[in-house]
Amino acid sequence: MSFLPDGPALEPGHPSTLALQRILREQQTLLDSAGVGIVFIRHRAVVRCNQRYAEIFGLDSCAEAVGRSSEALHPSREAFRELGRAAFPVLTQGRAYRTERQMRRSNGQLFWAHLTGRLITPRDSSEGSIWIIDDIDEQKLAQAQLGAAVREKQMLFDNAMVGIVVLRDRHLKRCNRYFEQMLGYEPGELLDSPSRRWYLSESDWQAAGEYCYGPLLRGEDFEGQMTLRAKDGRAVICEVRSRAIDPHDLAQGSMWIVMDVSERLRIQAQLAQMHSALEQQVRERTSQLSDTVADLHREIAQRKRDQERIHWMAHYDALTGLPNRVLLAERGQEAVRHAQASGTPLSVMFLDLDNFKHVNDSLGHRQGDTLLVEIGRRLRGTVRERDMVARLGGDEFVLLLPGADARGAARVAAKMQEAARQPVQLGEHEVCMSPSMGIALFPEHGQDFESLIQAADTAMYQAKTEGRNIYRFFSPQMQAQSTRALQLIHALRRALEREQFTLHYQPQLDLDSGQVCGVEALLRWHHPELGDVSPAEFIPVAEDSGQIIPIGEWVLRTALAQLARWRDQGLPPLTMAVNLSAAQFRHPLLPELIEQLLAQYQLPADRLELELTENVAVDDAGTAAQIMNRMHSKGVRLAMDDFGTGYSSLSQLKRFQIFRLKIDRSFVRDLGQDGNDRAIVSAIVRMAQALSMRTTAEGVETAEQLAFLHEQGCDEAQGYHFARPMPAAQFERYLCGALACAG
């Protein structure tokens, strides 16, 4: 293999040919014997190399390297280009370029290399270049380790909690800061000072030289106690250890470790004095052994009480005094074994308080703890003596009901609902709590206690998804739903960043003019594997997992951006209605977010209408009123969605700054057949008119429904009778068509 440029071929046997062949053999021997890699690169590709080059880059032979891109030898394309930018000006001047940098082996491993490169013809870089590559990875590692060792040594020297001194010819050549501080000197003040400076007298210094340097001359270490002199003249008693740097050449000096033991000796003297006094006291107290024995008995009794307390703390909840998770597991396993042996039933109930977090957020954790204590007391009061009520933590409780079948467990659940329904007085506030409960039965729903707990927890979650304040028995279908919910939780975490959400828009029509006056933004989610997921399914999951906050912010931002685009397109002014979840409504930064978005898109505040349900507003009426007042003061309109399906009272409703009541579709659906629904709708419209609120009917699907609503004075309506929710582009065509018909 030759690194010389290709030239014209010569005839075999020609003297020049023989000379060239000898030169090439000598060159190849030199290349094969080189301890560094040598490579000829032309047009960014390896043309030739020696064996050492192949070994450095993890290749079996030179042939395997030929044709490979030189860019692949570098950690990245940018690193390759950076080398070219640095090397080219040097190489084109006919000089060698040298550098150290990281390279990449064929297996992808990075290593440090020393590179030396030179162009074959500086005036024509296309003829290629020769590079010498030396693997210095181990050298770099050794340098790093050496540097670390030096730094560690210096750190130990600087931060040692003893004085360290290097003496040469009894003069200080080096010391750490601790030694200077121990004797009261400033940094560097002792440098090159004779050691005589820190002895009390000349005789002390001479004596130290005799009994310290004797062992050093014999190649031994010295250990002993000395009294040194501080800068201010005080005596400092020290323990000293010294060693010659080179026992065979004391001229190189010695190292001394010095520790101030003055305080320790003083304390030892005090301890000795105290020990003597204590012995005297022991002798004096010998006659009082009877009292000592009594004290021991009292201590034993106290330890027993402490052990009982420790056992209680390990097995009972400190707040409510109820059994905790540990004791529940022990008793639950015992109950399962007994049920198996006796063939008797066993029920496990998992109970969670609905909206308990709102109490903590609005009234504080102290009031929340008071509520938990009262709930625990009520639960304990509704079960039998042999039943167990345990608190797992937070607002989660578990009931262990030995001997209770499905009917018995249902009776207990009904009692729990009744007990929890009674209001609790928390300071100036009266709070009503409702439990969601899940029930699992042995052996139908689990053969061990852990399985029963999981089944009851799954059933409790189902109770929450079905409306809360109810109980549900476990079923295999729930397990599948739980698995589905887990899938949704994981998928929701990436849905925003993967742009899987879209908004559809449903028009709202003024019943007097028949014109489109507003639009409601409705969230839609299409997952590539799960398909179209219903909002009724994923919104509760988003609320429970805390993901509703970023999703809700995206909905607000997207809806207002779309409203601004319609304005810029010259479409008539519309009101954009956006639904708010309970978590969004109570989020402290919601008002600032809305103000920011309205300013960003230059929209009047009354173009935005926020819809919230009755339950969101009345769970904490005081806080809700404050938030609504702030929104109202900024001009943002508030609508109460699904009105008539919650639990609000007229006294609470009049406190809120509500602009619109939205009549729930459940009342509109049977207007043609159900007189009660007609009466309810009529009453809602009359009440709204009396309170100066507007009304919008949801779910209008027939002309008969529309006629009745218009006759009763309902202001606006939306539903399939007019249009289904549609993407923005389709809504634009719908609106333009409606405008054309009106014109």
XYZ file of C-alpha atoms in Angstrom, residues 120 172 180 185 213 281 313 316 358 370 390 518 535 555 578 588 617 695 699 715:
20
model
C -0.323 16.656 -0.623
C 8.314 26.842 57.357
C -2.157 29.708 60.901
C -1.484 34.360 62.264
C 14.739 15.064 64.948
C -22.162 11.294 95.247
C -48.518 5.065 66.237
C -53.367 3.816 64.066
C -62.192 22.137 47.871
C -61.489 18.756 61.652
C -59.606 2.435 58.733
C -72.757 33.198 19.002
C -65.464 14.277 25.923
C -59.098 25.534 24.557
C -66.165 28.200 26.358
C -55.825 31.413 40.943
C -70.547 27.423 41.483
C -81.664 32.104 28.391
C -80.303 20.264 22.389
C -83.730 34.229 23.899
